[in-house]
PDB file of C-alpha atoms in Angstrom:
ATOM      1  CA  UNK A   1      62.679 221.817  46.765  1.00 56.00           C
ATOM      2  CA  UNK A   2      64.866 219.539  47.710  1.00 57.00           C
ATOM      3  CA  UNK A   3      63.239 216.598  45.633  1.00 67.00           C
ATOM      4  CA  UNK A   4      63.727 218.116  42.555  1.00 82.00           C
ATOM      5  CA  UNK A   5      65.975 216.078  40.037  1.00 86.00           C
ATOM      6  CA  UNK A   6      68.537 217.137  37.423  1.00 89.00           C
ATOM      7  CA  UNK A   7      67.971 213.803  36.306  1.00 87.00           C
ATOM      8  CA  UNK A   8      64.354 213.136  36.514  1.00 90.00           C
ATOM      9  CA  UNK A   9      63.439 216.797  34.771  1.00 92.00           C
ATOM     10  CA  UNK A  10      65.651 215.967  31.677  1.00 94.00           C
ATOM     11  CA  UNK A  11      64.086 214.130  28.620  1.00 96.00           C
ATOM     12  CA  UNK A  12      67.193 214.913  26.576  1.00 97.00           C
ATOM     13  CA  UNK A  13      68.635 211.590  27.627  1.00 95.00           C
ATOM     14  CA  UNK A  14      65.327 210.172  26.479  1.00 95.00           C
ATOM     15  CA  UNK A  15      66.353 211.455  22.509  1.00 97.00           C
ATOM     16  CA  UNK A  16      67.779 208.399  20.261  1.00 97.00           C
ATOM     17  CA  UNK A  17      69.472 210.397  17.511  1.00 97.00           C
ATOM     18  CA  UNK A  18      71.430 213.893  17.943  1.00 98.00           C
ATOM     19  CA  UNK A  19      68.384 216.342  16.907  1.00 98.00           C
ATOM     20  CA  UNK A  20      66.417 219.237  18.066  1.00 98.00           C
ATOM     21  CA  UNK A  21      62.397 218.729  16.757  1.00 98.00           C
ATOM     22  CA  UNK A  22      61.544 222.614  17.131  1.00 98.00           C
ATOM     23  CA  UNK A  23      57.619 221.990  16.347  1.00 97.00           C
ATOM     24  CA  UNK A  24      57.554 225.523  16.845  1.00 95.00           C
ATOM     25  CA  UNK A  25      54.337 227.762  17.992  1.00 95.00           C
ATOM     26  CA  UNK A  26      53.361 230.467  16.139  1.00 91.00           C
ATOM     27  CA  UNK A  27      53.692 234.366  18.073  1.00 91.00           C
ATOM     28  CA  UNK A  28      56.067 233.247  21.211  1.00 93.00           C
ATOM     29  CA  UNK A  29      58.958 235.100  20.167  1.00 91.00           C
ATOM     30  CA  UNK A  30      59.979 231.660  17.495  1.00 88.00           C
ATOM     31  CA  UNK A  31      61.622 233.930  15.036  1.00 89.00           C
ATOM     32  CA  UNK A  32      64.503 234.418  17.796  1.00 92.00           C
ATOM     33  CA  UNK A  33      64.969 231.300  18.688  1.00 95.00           C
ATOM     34  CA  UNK A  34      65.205 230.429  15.335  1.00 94.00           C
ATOM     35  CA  UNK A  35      67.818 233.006  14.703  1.00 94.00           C
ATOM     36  CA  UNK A  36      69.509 231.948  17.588  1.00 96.00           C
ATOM     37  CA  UNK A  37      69.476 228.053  16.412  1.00 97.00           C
ATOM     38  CA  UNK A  38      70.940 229.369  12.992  1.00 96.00           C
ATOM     39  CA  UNK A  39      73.656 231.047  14.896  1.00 96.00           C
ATOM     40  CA  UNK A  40      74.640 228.470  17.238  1.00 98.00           C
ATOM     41  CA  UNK A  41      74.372 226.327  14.520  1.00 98.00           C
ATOM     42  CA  UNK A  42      77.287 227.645  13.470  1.00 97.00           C
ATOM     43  CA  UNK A  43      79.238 228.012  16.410  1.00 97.00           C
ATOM     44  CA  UNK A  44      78.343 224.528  17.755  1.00 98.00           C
ATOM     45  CA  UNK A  45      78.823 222.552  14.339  1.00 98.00           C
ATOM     46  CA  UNK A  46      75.239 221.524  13.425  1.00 98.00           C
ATOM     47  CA  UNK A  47      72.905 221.645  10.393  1.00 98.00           C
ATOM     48  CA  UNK A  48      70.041 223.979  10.454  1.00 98.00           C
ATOM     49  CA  UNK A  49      66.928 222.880   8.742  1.00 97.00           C
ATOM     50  CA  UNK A  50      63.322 224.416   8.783  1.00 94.00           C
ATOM     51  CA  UNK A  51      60.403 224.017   6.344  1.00 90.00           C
ATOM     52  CA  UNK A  52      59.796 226.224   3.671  1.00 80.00           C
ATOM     53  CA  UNK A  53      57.012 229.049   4.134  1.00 75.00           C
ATOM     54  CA  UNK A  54      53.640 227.945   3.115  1.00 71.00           C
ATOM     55  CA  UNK A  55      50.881 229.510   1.503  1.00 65.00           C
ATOM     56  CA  UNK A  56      48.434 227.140   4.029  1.00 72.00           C
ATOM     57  CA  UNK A  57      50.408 226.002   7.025  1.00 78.00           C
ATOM     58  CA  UNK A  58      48.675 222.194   8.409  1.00 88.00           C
ATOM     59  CA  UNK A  59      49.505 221.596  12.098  1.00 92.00           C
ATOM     60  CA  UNK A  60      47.829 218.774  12.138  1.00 93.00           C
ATOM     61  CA  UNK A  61      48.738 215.529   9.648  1.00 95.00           C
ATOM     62  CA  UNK A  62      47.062 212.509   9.114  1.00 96.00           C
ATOM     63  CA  UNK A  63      48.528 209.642  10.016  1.00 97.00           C
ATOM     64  CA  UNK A  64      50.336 208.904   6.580  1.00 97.00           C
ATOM     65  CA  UNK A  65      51.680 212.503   6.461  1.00 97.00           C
ATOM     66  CA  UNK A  66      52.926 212.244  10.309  1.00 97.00           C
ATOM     67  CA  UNK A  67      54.935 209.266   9.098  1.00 98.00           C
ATOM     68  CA  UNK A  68      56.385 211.009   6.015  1.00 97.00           C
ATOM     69  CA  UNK A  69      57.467 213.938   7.883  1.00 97.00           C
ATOM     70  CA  UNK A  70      58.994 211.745  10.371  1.00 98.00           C
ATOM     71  CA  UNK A  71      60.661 209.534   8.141  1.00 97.00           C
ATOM     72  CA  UNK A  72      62.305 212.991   6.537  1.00 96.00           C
ATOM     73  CA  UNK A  73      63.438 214.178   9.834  1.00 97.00           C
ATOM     74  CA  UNK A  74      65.171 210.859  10.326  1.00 97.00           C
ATOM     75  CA  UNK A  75      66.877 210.770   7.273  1.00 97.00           C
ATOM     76  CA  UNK A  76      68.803 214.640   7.967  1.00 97.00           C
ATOM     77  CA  UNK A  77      72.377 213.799   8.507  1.00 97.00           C
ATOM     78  CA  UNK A  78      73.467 214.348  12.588  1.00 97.00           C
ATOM     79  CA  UNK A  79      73.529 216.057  14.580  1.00 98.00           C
ATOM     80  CA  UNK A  80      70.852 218.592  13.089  1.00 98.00           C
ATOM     81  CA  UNK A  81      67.927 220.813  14.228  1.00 98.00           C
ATOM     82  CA  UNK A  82      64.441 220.507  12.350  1.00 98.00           C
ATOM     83  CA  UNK A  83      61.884 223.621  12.712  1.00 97.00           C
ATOM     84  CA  UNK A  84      57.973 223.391  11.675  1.00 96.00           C
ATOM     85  CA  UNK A  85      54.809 225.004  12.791  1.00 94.00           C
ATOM     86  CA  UNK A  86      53.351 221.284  13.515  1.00 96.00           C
ATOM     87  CA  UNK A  87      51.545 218.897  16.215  1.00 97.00           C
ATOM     88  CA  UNK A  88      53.215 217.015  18.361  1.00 98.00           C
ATOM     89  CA  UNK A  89      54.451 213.425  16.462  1.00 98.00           C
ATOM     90  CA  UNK A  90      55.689 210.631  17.984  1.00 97.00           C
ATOM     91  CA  UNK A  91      58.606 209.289  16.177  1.00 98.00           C
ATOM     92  CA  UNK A  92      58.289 205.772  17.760  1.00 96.00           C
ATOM     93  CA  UNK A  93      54.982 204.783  16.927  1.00 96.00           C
ATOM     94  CA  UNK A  94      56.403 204.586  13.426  1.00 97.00           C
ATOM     95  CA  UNK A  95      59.421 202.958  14.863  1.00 97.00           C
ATOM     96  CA  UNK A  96      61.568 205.630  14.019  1.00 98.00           C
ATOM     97  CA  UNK A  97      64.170 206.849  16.646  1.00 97.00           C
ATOM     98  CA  UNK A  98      62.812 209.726  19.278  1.00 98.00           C
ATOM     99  CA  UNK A  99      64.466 213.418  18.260  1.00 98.00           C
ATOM    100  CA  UNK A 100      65.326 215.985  21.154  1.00 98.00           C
ATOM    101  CA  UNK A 101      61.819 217.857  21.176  1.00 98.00           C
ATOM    102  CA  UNK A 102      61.910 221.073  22.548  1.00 98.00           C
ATOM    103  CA  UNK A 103      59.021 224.522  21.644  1.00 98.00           C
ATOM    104  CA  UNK A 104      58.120 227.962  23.691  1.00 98.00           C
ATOM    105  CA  UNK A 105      55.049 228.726  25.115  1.00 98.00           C
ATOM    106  CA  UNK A 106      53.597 232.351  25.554  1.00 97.00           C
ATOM    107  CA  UNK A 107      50.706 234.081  27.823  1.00 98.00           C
ATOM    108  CA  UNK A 108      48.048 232.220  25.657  1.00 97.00           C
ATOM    109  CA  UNK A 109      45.670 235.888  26.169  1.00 97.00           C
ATOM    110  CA  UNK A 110      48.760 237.672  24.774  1.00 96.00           C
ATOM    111  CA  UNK A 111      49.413 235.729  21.700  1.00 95.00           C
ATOM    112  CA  UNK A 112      45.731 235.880  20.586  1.00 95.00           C
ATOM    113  CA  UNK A 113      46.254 239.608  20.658  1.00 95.00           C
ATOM    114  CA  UNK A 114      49.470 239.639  18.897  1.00 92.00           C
ATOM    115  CA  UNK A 115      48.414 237.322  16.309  1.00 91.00           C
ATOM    116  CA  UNK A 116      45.388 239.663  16.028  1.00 93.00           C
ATOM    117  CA  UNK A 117      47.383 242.298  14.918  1.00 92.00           C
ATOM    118  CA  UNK A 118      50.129 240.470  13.604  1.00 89.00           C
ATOM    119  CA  UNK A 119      47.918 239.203  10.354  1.00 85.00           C
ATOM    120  CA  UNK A 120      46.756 243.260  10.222  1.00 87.00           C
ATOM    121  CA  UNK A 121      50.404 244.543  10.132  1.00 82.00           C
ATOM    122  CA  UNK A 122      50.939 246.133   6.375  1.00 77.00           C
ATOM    123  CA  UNK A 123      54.419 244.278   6.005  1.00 72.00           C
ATOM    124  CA  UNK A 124      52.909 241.137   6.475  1.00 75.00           C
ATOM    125  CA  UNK A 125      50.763 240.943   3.391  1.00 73.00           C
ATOM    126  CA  UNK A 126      53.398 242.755   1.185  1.00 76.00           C
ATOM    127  CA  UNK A 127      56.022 239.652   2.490  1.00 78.00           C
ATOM    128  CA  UNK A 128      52.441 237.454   1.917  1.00 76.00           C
ATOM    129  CA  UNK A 129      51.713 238.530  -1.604  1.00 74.00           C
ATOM    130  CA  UNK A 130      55.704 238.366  -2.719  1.00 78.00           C
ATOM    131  CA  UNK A 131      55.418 234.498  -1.783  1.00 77.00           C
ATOM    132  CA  UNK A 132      51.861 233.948  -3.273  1.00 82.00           C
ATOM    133  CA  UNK A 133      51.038 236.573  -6.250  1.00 83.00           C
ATOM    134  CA  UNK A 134      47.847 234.592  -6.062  1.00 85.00           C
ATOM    135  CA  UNK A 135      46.767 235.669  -2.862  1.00 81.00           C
ATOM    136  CA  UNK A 136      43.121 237.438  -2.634  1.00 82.00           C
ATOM    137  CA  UNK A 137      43.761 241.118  -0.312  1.00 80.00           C
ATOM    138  CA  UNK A 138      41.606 241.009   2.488  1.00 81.00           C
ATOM    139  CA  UNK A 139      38.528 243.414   3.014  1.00 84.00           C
ATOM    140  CA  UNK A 140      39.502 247.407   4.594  1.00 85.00           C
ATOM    141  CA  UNK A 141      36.979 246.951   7.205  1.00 88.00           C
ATOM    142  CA  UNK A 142      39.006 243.395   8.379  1.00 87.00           C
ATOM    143  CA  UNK A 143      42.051 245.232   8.775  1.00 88.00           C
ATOM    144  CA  UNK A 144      40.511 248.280  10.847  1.00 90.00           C
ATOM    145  CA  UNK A 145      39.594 246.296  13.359  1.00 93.00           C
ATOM    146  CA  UNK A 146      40.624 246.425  16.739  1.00 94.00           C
ATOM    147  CA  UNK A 147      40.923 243.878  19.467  1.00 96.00           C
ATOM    148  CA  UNK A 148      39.186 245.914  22.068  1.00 97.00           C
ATOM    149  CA  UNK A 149      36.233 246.684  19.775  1.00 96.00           C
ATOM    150  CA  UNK A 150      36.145 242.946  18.871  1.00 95.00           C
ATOM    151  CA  UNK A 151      35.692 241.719  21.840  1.00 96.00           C
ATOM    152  CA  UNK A 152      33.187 244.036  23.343  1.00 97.00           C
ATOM    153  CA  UNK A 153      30.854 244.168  20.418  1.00 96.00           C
ATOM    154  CA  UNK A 154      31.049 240.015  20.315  1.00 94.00           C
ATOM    155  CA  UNK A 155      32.275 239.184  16.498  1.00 93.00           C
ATOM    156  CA  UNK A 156      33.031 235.804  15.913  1.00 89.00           C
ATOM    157  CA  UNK A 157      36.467 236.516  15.300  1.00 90.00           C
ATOM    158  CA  UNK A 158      37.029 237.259  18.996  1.00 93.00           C
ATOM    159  CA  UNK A 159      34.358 235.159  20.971  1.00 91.00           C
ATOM    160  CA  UNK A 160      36.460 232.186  22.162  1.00 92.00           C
ATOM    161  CA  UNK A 161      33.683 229.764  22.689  1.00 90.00           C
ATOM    162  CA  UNK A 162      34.565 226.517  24.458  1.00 91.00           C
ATOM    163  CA  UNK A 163      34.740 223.426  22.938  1.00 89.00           C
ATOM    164  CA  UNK A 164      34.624 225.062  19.193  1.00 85.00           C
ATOM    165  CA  UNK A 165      36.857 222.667  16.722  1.00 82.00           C
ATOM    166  CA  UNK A 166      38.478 225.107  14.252  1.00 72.00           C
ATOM    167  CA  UNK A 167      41.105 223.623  11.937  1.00 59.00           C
ATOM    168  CA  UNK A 168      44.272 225.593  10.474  1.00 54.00           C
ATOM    169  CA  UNK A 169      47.029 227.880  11.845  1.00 51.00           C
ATOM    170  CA  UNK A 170      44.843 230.713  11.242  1.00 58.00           C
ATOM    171  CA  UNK A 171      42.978 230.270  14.551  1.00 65.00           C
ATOM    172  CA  UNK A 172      45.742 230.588  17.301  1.00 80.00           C
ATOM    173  CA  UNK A 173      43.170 230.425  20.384  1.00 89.00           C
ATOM    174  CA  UNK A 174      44.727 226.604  20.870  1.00 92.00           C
ATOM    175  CA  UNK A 175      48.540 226.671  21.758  1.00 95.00           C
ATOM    176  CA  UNK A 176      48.064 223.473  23.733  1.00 96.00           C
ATOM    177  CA  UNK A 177      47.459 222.050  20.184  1.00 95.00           C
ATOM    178  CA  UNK A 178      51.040 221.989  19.404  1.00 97.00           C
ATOM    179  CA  UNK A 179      51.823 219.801  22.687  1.00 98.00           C
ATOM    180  CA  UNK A 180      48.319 217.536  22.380  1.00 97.00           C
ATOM    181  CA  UNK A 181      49.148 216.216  19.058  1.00 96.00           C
ATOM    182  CA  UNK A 182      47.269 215.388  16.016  1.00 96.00           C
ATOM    183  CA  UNK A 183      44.383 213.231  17.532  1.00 95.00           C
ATOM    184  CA  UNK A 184      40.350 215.054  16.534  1.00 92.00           C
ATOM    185  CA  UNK A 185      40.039 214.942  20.507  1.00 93.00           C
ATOM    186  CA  UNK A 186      43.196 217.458  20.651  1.00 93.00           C
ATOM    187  CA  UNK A 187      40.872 220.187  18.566  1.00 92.00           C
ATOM    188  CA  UNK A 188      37.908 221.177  20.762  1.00 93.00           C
ATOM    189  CA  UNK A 189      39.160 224.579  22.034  1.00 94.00           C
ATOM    190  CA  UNK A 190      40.174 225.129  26.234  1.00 95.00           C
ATOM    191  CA  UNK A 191      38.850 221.501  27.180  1.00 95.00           C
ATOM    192  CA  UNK A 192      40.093 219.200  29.790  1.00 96.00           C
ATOM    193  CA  UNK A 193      40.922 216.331  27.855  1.00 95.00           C
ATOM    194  CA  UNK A 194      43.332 218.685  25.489  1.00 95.00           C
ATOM    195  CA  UNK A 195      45.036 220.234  28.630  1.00 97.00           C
ATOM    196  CA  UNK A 196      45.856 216.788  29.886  1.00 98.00           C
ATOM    197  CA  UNK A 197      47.565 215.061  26.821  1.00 97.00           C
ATOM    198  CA  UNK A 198      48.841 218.207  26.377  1.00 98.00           C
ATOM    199  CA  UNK A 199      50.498 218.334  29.900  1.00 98.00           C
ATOM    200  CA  UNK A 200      51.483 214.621  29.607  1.00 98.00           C
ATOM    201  CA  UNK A 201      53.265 215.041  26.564  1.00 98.00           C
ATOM    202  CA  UNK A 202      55.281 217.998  27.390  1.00 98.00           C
ATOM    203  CA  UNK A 203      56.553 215.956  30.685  1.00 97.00           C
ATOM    204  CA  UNK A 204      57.361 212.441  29.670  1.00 97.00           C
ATOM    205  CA  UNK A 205      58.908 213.988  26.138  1.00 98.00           C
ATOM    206  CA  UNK A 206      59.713 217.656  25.897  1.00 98.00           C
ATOM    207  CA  UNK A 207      63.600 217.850  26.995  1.00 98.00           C
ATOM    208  CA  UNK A 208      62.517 222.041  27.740  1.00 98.00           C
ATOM    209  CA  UNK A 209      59.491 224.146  26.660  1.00 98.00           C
ATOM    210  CA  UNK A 210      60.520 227.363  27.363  1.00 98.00           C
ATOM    211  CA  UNK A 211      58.721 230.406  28.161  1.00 98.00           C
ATOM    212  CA  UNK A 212      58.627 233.784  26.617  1.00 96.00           C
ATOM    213  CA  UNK A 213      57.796 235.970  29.774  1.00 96.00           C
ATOM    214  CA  UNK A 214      60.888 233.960  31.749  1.00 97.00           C
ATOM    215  CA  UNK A 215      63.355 234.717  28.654  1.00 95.00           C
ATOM    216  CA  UNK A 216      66.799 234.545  30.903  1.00 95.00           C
ATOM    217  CA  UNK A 217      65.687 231.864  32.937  1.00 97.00           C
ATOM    218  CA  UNK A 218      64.555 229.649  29.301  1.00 97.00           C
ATOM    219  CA  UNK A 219      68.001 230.126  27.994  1.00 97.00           C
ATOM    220  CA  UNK A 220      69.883 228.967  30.952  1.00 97.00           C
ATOM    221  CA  UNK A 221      67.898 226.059  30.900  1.00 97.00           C
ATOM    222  CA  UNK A 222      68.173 225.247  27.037  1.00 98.00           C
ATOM    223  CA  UNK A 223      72.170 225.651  27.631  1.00 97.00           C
ATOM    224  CA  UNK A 224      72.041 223.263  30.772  1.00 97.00           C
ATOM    225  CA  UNK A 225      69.329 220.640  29.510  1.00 97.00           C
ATOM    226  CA  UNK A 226      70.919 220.681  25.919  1.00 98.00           C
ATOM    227  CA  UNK A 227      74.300 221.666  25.986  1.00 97.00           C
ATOM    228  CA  UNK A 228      74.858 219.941  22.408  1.00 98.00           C
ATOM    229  CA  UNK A 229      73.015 222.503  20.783  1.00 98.00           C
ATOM    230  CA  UNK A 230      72.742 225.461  23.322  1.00 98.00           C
ATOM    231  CA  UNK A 231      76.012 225.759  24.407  1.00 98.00           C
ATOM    232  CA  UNK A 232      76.864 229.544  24.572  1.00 97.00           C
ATOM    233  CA  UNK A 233      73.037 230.744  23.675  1.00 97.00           C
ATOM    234  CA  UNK A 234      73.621 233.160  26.724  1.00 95.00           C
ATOM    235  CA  UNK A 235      76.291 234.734  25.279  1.00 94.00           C
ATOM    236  CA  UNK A 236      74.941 235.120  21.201  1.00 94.00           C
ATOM    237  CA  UNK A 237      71.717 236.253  22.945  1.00 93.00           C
ATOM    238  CA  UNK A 238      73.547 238.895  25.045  1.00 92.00           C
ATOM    239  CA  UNK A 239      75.440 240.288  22.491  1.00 90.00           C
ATOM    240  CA  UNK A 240      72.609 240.566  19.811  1.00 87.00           C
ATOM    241  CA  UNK A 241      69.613 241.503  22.241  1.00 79.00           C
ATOM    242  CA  UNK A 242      68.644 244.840  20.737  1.00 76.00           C
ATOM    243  CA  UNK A 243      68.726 243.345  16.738  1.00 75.00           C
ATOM    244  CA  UNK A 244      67.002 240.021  18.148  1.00 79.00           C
ATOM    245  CA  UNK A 245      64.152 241.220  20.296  1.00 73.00           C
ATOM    246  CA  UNK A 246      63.216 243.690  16.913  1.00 69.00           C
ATOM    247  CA  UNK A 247      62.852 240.559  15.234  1.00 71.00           C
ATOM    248  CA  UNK A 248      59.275 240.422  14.140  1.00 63.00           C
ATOM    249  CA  UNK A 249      57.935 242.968  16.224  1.00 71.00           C
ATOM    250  CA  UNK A 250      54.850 244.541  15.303  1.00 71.00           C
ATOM    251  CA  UNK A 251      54.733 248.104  16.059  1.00 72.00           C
ATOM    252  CA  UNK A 252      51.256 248.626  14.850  1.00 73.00           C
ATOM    253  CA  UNK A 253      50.052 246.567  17.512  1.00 84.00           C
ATOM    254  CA  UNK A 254      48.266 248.832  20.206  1.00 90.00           C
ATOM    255  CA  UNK A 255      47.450 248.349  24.047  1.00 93.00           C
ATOM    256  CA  UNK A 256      44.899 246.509  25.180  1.00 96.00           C
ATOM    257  CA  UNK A 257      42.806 247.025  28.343  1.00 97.00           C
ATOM    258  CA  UNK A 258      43.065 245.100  31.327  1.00 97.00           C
ATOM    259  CA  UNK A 259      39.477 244.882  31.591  1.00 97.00           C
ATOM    260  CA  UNK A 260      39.590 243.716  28.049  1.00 97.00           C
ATOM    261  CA  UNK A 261      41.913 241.197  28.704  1.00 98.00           C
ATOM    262  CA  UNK A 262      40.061 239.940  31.701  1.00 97.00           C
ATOM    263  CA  UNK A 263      36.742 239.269  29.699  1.00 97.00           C
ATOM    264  CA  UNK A 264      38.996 236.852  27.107  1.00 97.00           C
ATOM    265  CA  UNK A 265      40.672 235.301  30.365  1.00 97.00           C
ATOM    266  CA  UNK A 266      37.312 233.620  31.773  1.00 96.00           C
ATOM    267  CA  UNK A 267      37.522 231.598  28.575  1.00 95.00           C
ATOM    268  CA  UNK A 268      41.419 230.586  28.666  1.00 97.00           C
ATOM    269  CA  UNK A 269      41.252 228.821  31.837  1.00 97.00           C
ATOM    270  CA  UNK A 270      42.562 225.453  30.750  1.00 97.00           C
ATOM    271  CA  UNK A 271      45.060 227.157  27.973  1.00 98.00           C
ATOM    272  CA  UNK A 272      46.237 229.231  30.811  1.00 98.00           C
ATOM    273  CA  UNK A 273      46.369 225.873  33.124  1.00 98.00           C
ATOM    274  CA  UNK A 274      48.768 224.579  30.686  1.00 98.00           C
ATOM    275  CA  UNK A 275      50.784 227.789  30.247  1.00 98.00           C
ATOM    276  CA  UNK A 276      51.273 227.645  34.268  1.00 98.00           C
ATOM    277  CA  UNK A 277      51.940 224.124  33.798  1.00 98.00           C
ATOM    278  CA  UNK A 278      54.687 224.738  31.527  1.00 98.00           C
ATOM    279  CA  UNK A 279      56.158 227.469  33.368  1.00 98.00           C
ATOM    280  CA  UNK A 280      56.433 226.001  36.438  1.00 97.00           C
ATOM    281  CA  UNK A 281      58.053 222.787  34.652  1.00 97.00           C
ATOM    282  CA  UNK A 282      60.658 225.176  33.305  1.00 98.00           C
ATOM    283  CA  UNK A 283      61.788 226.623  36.707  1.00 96.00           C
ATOM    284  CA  UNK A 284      61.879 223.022  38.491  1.00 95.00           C
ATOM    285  CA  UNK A 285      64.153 222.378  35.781  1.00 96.00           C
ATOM    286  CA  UNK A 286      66.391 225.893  36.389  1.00 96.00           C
ATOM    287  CA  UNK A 287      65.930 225.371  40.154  1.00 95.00           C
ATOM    288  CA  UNK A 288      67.037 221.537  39.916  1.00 93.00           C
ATOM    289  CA  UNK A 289      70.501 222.629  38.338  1.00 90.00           C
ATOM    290  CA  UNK A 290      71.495 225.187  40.660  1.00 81.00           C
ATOM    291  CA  UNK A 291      70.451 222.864  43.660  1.00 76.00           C
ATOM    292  CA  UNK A 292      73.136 220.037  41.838  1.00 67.00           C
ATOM    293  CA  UNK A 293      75.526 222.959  41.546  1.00 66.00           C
ATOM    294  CA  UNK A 294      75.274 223.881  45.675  1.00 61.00           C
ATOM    295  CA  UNK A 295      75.678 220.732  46.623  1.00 55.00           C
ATOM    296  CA  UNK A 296      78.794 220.083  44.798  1.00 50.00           C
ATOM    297  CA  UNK A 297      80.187 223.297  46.261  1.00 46.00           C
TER     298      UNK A 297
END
C-alpha cells in the first residue's frame, strides 16, 4: 500500500497534445460516458468529436487506415476529445504526438449477455433500419432466442471456443481486443498472448480504464487522473443519475442463471484475467490519491 504512486499510476503526463482518445468498447455503459464527455465538454471548454454511426463498424485497421485515422485525430483543434469503437493505435509509430487514451471495461460474461440481447431489442433495428433503409431484417427464430437456451443446447452463436479468430464488432466475446491492438495475433479469442499485450498496453499507455461495476470509484479517478477534461464529472453525474443510467438500457433483456453463467465462465478465463487486471489497476490508482492526500494532512 504504501508503494503505490500518484505519479507512477498516471500516463496522462505521458499524452503530447491536450486530447482524450475514447477508443470506446461496445456494452460497458459508453453511451454515458459519452454523454457525460458532451456535457463536460461544455462546462470545461473542449470540443467533442465522435465518429459517425456505421452501417459495418471495423475495430481493427490496417496499417494505412491506422495512420489515416491518426493523422485525423491529430489534426482536431485542442484541447478536444475523439470517440470510436476501434483497436488500440499507437500514435507514435507514425510519429504523430501520443493523445490522452482512456476506455471502460465491463464483466466480460455480462457484456456477452447484454450484447446478446442488445442486437434482439425491437428499438434497435427500427434506429438500424432509419440509418440503413438497405438493411436485410433478420430471421423470427434469431430474435426468439434466448441466452440460456443458447448456451445449453450448444449453437454456435454461444459456444465461446478458444482460440476462434472472428473478425467484426458483431462478435463481442473479445473486449481485450480493444486494449491488444490491431496485430492478427490480437484476434484468437481468450489466449495468453492477447491478455498480455493487452495488459501491457493498458499500463504503460492508458491514463485510466475504468470499470463499470466500480462506477463511483471510475469517476473519482477520471476527475483526479484527468482533471482537464473530468473536472466536475462527479457532480454532472450526480445530478443526472436517474436520466443517465436509462441511457441505453435494454429492458427486454431477461435474467440469466448463475449456473448458466458459470458454464460461459470456464471459457473467459483470460478475458476475465484482464478484466481483474484492469480493475485492480483502477483502485491502485483511487487508493494512490487518497494515500497523497493523508499524507499532506
Amino acid at each position: 500500500m504504501q508503494s503505490l504512486n500518484v505519479y507512477d499510476l498516471n500516463n496522462t503526463r505521458k499524452a503530447k497534445m491536450e486530447l482524450v482518445f475514447f477508443n470506446r468498447v461496445p456494452k460497458v455503459g459508453s453511451q454515458t460516458f459519452m454523454e457525460l464527455l458532451r456535457r463536460l465538454s461544455e462546462r470545461n471548454n473542449f470540443q467533442f468529436n465522435r465518429d459517425a454511426v456505421q452501417k459495418v463498424e471495423t475495430i481493427r485497421l490496417a496499417e494505412d487506415q491506422q495512420q489515416e485515422m491518426a493523422e485525423v485525430i491529430s489534426d482536431l483543434p485542442v484541447p478536444s476529445v475523439f470517440i470510436k469503437h476501434v483497436c488500440y493505435t499507437n500514435f507514435s509509430k507514425f510519429n504523430l504526438p501520443t493523445p490522452i487514451y482512456i476506455n471502460v471495461v465491463r464483466d466480460p460474461v455480462e457484456r456477452v449477455i447484454s450484447w446478446f440481447y442488445y442486437v434482439r431489442a425491437p428499438w434497435y433495428f427500427v434506429e438500424r433500419k432509419a440509418a440503413f433503409p438497405d438493411l436485410p431484417l433478420p430471421h423470427p427464430g434469431w430474435l426468439k432466442k434466448d441466452f440460456e437456451t443458447c448456451v445449453l443446447s450448444g449453437d454456435q452463436e454461444c459456444t465461446y471456443t478458444q482460440g476462434v479468430s472472428v473478425e467484426g464488432i458483431g462478435d463481442h466475446r473479445r473486449q481485450s481486443l480493444f486494449f491488444c491492438g490491431h496485430a492478427y495475433e490480437c484476434t484468437p479469442f481468450n489466449t495468453v498472448g492477447a491478455l498480455e499485450r493487452a495488459k501491457r498496453a493498458v499500463e504503460s499507455q492508458y491514463a485510466v480504464v475504468g470499470v463499470l461495476e466500480d462506477l463511483n470509484t471510475t469517476l473519482a479517478v477520471f476527475e483526479k487522473y484527468i482533471p482537464r477534461f473530468f473536472q466536475g464529472v462527479r457532480d454532472i453525474y450526480d445530478t443526472s443519475a436517474e436520466y443517465l443510467t436509462k441511457i441505453n438500457k435494454n429492458n427486454f433483456k431477461p435474467p440469466v442463471s448463475e449456473k448458466v453463467k458459470d458454464i460461459v465462465r470456464r471459457n473467459f478465463t483470460n478475458e476475465i484475467e484482464f478484466y481483474q487486471f484492469c480493475r485492480q489497476r483502477l483502485h491502485k490508482q483511487y487508493l494512490a490519491v487518497h494515500l497523497a492526500q493523508k499524507h499532506l494532512t
